[in-house]
XYZ file of C-alpha atoms in Angstrom:
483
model
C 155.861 255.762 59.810
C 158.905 254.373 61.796
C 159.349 257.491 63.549
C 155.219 257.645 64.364
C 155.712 254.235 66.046
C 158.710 254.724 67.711
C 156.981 256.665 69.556
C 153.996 255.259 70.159
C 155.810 252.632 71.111
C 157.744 254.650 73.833
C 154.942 256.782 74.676
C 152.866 253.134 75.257
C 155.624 251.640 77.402
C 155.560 254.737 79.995
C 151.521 254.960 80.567
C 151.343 251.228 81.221
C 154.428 251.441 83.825
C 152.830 254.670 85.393
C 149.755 253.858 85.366
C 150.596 250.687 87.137
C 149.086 248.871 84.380
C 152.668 246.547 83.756
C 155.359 245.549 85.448
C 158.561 246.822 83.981
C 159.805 243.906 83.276
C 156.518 243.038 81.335
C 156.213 245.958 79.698
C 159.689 245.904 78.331
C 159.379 242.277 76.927
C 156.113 242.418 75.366
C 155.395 246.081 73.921
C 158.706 246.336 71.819
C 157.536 242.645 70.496
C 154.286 243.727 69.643
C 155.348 246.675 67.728
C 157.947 244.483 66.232
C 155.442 242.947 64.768
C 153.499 246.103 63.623
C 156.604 247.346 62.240
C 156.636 243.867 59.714
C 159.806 242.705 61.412
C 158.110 239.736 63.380
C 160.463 237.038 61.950
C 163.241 239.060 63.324
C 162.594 239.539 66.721
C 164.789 236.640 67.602
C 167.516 237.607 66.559
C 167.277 241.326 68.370
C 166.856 239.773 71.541
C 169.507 237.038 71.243
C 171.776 240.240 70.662
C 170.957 242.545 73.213
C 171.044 239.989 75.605
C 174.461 238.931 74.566
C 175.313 242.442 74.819
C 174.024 243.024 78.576
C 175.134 239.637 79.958
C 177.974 241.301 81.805
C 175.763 244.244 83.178
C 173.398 241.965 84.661
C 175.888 240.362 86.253
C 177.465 242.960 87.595
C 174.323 244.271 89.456
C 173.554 240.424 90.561
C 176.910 239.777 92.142
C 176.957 243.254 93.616
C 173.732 243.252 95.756
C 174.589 240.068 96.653
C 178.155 241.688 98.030
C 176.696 244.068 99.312
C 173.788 242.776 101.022
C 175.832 239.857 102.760
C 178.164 242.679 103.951
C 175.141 244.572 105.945
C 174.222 241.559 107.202
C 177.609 240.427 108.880
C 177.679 243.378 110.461
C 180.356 245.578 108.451
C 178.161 248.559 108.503
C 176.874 248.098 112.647
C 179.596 250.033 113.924
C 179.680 252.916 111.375
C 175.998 253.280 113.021
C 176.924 253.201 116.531
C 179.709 255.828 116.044
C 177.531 258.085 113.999
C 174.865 258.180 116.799
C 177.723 258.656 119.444
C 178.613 261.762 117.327
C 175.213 262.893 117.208
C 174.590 263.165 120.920
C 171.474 265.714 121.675
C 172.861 268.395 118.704
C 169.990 269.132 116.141
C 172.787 269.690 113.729
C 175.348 266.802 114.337
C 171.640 264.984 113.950
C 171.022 266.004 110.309
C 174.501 265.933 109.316
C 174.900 262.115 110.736
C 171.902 261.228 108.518
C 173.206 262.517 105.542
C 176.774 260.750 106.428
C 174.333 257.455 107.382
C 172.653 257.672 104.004
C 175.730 258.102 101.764
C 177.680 255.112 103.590
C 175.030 252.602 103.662
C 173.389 253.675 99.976
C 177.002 251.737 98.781
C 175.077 248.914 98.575
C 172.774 249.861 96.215
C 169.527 249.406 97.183
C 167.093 252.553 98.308
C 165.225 250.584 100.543
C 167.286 249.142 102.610
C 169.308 252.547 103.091
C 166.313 253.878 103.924
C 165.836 251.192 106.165
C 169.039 251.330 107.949
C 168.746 255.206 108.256
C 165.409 255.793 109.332
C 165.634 252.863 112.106
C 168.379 254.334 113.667
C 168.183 257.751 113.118
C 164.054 258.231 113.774
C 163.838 258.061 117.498
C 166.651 260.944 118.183
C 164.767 263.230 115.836
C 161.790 262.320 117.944
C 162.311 262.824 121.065
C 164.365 265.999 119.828
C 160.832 266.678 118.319
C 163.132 267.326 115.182
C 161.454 267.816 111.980
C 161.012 264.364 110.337
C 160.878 265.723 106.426
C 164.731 267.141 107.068
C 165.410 263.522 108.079
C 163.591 262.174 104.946
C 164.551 265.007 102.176
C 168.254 264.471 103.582
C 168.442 260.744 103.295
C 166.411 260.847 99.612
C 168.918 263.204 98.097
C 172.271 261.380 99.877
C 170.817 258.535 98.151
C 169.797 259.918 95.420
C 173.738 260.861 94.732
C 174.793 257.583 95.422
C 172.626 256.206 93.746
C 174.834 256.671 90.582
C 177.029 254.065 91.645
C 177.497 251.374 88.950
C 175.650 248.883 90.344
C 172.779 251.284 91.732
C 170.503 251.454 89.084
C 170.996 254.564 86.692
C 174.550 254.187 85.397
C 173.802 250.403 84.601
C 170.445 251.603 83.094
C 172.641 254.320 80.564
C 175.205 251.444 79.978
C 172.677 248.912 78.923
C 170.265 251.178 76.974
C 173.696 252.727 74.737
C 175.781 249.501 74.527
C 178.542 251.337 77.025
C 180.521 250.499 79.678
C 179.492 251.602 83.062
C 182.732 252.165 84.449
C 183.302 254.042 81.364
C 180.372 256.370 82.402
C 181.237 256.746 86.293
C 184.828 256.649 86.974
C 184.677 260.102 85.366
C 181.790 261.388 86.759
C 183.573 260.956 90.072
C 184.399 264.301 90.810
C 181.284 265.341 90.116
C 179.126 263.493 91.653
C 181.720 264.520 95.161
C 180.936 267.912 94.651
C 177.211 267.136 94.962
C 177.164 264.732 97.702
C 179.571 267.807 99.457
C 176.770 269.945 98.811
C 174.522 267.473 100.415
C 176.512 267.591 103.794
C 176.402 271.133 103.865
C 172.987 272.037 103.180
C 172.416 269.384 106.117
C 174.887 271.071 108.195
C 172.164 274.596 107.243
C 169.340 272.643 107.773
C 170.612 271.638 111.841
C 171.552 274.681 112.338
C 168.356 275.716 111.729
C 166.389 272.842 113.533
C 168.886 273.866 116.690
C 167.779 277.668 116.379
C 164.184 276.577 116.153
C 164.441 274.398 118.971
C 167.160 276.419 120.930
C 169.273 275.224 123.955
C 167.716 271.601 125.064
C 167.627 269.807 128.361
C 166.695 266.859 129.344
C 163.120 268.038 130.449
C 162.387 269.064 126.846
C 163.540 266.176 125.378
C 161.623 263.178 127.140
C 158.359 261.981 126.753
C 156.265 260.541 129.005
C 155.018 258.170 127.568
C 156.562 254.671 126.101
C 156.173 253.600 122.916
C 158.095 250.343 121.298
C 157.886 249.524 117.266
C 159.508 246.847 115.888
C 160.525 247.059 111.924
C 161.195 243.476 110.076
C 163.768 243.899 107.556
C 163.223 241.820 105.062
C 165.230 240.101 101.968
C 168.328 242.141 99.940
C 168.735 243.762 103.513
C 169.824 242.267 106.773
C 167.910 238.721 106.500
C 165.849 238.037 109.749
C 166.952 241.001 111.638
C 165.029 243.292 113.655
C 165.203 246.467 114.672
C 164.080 247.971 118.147
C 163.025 251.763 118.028
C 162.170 252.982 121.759
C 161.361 256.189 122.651
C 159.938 257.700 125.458
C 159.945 257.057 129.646
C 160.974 258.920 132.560
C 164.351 260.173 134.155
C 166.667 258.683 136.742
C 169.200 260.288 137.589
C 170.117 262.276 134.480
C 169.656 259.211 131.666
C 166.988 257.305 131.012
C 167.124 253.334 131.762
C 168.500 250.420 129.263
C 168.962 251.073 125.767
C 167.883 254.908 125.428
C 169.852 256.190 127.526
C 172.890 257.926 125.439
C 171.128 259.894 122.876
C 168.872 261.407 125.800
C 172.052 262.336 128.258
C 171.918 266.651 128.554
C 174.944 268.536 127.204
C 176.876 268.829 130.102
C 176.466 265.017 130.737
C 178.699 263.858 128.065
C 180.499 261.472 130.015
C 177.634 259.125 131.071
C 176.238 259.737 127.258
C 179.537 258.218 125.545
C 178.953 255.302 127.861
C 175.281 254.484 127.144
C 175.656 255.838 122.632
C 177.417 252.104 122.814
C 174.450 250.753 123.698
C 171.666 253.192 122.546
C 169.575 252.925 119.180
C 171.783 251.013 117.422
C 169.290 250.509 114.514
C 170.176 246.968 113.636
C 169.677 243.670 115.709
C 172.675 243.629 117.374
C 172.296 240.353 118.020
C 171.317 239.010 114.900
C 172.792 235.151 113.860
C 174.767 236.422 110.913
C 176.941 238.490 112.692
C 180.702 237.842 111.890
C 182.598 240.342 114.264
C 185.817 238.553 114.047
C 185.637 238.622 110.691
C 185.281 242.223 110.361
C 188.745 243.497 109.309
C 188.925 241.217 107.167
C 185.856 242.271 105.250
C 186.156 245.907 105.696
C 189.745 245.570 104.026
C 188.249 243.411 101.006
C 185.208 246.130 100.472
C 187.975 248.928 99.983
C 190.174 246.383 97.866
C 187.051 245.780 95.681
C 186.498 249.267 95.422
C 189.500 250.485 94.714
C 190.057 247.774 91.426
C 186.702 248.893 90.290
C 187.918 252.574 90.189
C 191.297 251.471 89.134
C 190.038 249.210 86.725
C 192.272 246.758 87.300
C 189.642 244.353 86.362
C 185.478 244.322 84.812
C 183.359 245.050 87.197
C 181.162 242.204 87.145
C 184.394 239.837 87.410
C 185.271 242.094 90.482
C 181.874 241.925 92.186
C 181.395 237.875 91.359
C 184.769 237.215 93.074
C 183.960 239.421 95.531
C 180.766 237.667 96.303
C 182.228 234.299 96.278
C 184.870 235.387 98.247
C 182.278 237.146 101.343
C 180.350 233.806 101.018
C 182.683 231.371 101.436
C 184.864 232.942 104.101
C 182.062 234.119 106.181
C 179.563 231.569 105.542
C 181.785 228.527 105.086
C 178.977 225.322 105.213
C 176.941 225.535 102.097
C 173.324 225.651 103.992
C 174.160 229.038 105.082
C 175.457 230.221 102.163
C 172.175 229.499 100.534
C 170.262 231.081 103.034
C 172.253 234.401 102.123
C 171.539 234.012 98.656
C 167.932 232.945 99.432
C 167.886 236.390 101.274
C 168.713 238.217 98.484
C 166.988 236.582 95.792
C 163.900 239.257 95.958
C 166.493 242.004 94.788
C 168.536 240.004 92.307
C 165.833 238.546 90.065
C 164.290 242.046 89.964
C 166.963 244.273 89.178
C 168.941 241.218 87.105
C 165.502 240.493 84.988
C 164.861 244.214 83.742
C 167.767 244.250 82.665
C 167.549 241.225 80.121
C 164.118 242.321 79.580
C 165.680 245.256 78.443
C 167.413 243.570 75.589
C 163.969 243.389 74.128
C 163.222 247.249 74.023
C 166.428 248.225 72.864
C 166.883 245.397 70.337
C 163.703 246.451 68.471
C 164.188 250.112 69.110
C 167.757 249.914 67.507
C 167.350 246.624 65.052
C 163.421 248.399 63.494
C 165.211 251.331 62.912
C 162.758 253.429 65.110
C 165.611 255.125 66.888
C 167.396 256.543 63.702
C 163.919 258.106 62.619
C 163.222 259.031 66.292
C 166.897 260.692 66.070
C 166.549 262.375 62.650
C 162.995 263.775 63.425
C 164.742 265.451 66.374
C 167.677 266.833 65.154
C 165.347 268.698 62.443
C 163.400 270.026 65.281
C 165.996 271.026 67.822
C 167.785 274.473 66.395
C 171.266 274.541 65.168
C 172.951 276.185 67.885
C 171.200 273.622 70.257
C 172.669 270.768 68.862
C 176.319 270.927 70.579
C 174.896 271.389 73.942
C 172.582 268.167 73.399
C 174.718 267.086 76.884
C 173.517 269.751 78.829
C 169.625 270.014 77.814
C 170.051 266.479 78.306
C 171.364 267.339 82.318
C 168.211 269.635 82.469
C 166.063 267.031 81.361
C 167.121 264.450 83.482
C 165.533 266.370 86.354
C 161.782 266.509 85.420
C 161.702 263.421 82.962
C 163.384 261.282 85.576
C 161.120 262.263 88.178
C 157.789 262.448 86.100
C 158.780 258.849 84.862
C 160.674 255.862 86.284
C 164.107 255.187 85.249
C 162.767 252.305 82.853
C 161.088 254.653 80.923
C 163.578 257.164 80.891
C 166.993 255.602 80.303
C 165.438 252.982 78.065
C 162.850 254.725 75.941
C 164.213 258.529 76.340
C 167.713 258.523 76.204
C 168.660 256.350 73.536
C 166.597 258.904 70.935
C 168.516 261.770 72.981
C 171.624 260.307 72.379
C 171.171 259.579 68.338
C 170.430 263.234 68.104
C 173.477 264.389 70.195
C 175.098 261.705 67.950
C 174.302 263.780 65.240
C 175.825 266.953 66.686
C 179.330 264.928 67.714
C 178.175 264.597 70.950
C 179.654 261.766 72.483
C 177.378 258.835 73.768
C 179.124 258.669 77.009
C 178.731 262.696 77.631
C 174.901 261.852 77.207
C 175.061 258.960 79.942
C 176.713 261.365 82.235
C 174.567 263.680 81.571
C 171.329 261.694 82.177
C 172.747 260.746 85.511
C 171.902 264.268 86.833
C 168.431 264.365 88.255
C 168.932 261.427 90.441
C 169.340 263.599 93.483
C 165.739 264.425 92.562
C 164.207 260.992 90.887
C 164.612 258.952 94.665
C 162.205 261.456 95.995
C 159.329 261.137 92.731
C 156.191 258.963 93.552
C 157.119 256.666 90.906
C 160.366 255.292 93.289
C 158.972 252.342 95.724
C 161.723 253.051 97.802
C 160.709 256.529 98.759
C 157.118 254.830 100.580
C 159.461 253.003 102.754
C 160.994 256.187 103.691
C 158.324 258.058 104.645
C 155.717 255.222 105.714
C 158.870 254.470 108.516
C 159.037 257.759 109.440
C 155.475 258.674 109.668
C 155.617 261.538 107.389
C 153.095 262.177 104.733
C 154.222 261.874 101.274
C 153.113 265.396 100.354
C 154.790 267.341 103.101
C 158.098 265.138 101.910
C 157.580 266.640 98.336
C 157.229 270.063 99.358
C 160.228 270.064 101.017
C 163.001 268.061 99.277
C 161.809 269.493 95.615
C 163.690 272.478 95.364
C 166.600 271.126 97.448
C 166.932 268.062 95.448
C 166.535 270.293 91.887
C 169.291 272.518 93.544
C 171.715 269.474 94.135
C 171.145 268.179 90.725
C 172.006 271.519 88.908
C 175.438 271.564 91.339
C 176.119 268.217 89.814
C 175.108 269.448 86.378
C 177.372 272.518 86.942
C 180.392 270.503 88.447
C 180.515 268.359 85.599
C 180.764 271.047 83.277
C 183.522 272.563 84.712
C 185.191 269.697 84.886
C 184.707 269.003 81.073
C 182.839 265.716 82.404
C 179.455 266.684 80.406
């Protein structure tokens, strides 16, 4: 009977979160209660929750304190110039194009959040792939699957989701995984470094003719809280020539190839993406937080310290230097707020599921029916069919529904088998690459609603791409003896 509404109760939890029926956070509080009480364990339930959220305390505030970081740090500015330069790079080249979004995707997705890499990528990166007439799903399949990769970062999403829903340490599950999640954002780099090679062959040898349009166009893109406050950002494209550039702003990324010099002297200037004159801008301050962001990240991979103790006196620390008088400071944190209740409420919300799951019993029937069904020779390998997994579960399901109500039953039957909980975490990290791009991801709507590209012709392209980066990551980790 357990085992019959352990699932059911998991099988519940996913429809109403597809379905759009529930919130996560809704769904994870009040289905595990009511089957609680189906279960006859009612009286009980208190004492689950009380546990798993003493348990995930330090998890939630790890991913509170870190998009605060984080999200503070974009909006001071530490990421503007990383933007200019990779536009510079880009110039007119179809392939320095797709390789600087890929680079542009993987630096800003450190903080976190999918939406406002998107964001940042699509904003500064859309107009050169326009006027280039560039295809815009190699722009979107190449930022979903850089950030899909990092993604796995500790305080992204996934890892935090694994740690919470098997009582582990996420440093425990990434540090490790390090190599092997290089190896696939390597692989991302060069199959964007293939893909502009092929855009350039498509479009062959431009000139400035080809590349302007006649006429101007002017959108402006609000982005909002968790990303860079009250910024704006200016995309331009369009209007005539003079004289080899075009006027104000545009001119660098629309320069011809053998106009290089007045180019590097206008990419300053041209499509920077963000509001460079936004009020939170701290550029004397930049050194100073540039050299504290690879100081924070190098104790987290040390582990000279917890995470969440490095990212709340990190936080404190970006706060009070760059935003010394207190009204500011809560305007930061006001900013952010959006991002920090969500991602800091599923995760106590959490508690709930995994309390009843683990304190009913469900998952130990869950686990047993499993084991009986999976063969024998299956049952050591419970790592790697959980890698394969990953890829369609995670992207026919959110990652609520996957790391909370499929992997802990995944993990009791590798259990079974020796199979360490923290190889299944790994593991179930795989099909990110893939899982940014799947309908079920609000992110991904940003990303293609900003760069006007439907959400079918994005799916037909980054699918087998995005498959074919997570089975590099499956494969590197098994090499490694990671998985």
């Amino acid at each position: 009977m357990l085992t019959i509404l352990g699932f059911a109760m998991i099988a519940t939890f996913l429809v109403l979160i597809m379905m759009k029926k529930m919130s996560p956070i809704a769904a994870l509080v009040l289905i595990p209660a009511l089957f609680c009480v189906f279960v006859g364990k009612g009286a009980k339930l208190g004492d689950y929750v009380i546990d798993g959220v003493t348990s995930l305390a330090p998890t939630a505030a790890m991913l509170m304190f870190a998009i605060v970081y984080f999200g503070v740090m974009i909006d001071v500015g530490l990421f503007d110039p990383i933007v200019r330069g990779i536009l510079k790079f880009c110039k007119a080249d179809p392939m320095r194009i797709v390789v600087g979004t890929a680079v542009l995707a993987a630096i800003v997705s450190l903080d976190g959040d999918g939406s406002t890499t998107f964001m940042i990528t699509v904003s500064a990166m859309y107009p050169l792939y326009k006027r280039l007439k560039m295809s815009l799903v190699v722009m979107t399949g190449i930022a979903a699957m850089a950030n899909g990769v990092m993604n796995t970062l500790p305080w992204g999403g996934p890892t935090a989701r694994a740690a919470t829903a098997l009582k582990l340490d996420a440093s425990d599950i990434f540090v490790p995984m390090i190599p092997a999640l290089l190896v696939g954002l390597l692989f991302v780099f060069i199959l964007s470094y293939v893909l502009g090679v092929r855009e350039r062959r498509r479009l062959g040898v431009l000139t400035l003719d080809e590349v302007l349009e006649e006429e101007k166009e002017t959108e402006t893109v609000l982005i909002g809280s968790g990303g860079l406050g009250d910024g704006k950002v200016s995309m331009r494209k369009g209007g005539t020539a003079a004289a080899g550039v075009t006027g104000a702003a545009d001119s660098g990324t629309d320069a011809p190839r053998d106009a290089e010099g007045s180019a590097a002297s206008a990419d300053d200037d041209g499509f920077q993406g963000l509001d460079p004159n936004r009020s939170t801008l701290r550029p004397k301050l930049y050194w100073f937080n540039a050299l504290l962001t690879v100081a924070l990240l190098t104790a987290m991979i040390m582990e000279w310290l917890p995470i969440p103790v490095l990212f709340l006196i990190g936080a404190a620390l970006v706060l009070s230097v760059n935003f010394p008088h207190i009204p500011d400071q809560k305007a930061r944190l006001a900013a952010h707020a959006d991002n920090v209740l969500n991602v800091s409420g599923m995760v106590f919300a959490a508690a709930v599921f995994t309390g009843v799951l683990q304190g009913t019993g469900m998952v130990d029937h869950m686990a047993k029916w499993m084991v009986d069904v999976i063969p024998g020779s299956m049952g050591p390998h419970m790592a790697l069919v959980t890698g394969i997994l990953s890829l369609p579960l995670t992207y026919f399901m959110s990652n609520d529904g996957f790391y909370f109500g499929v992997l802990p039953v995944l993990a009791e039957a590798g259990a079974a088998h020796g199979v360490s909980p923290l190889e299944m975490a790994r593991a179930s990290l795989v099909g990110q690459p893939l899982h940014m791009s799947s309908p079920l991801v609000p992110a991904v709507y940003v990303l293609v609603g900003m760069a006007k590209v439907e959400f079918g012709d994005h799916t037909r392209f980054v699918v087998k791409w995005a498959a074919l980066t997570c089975l590099v990551i499956l494969g590197a980790g098994m090499l490694f003896g990671i998985i």
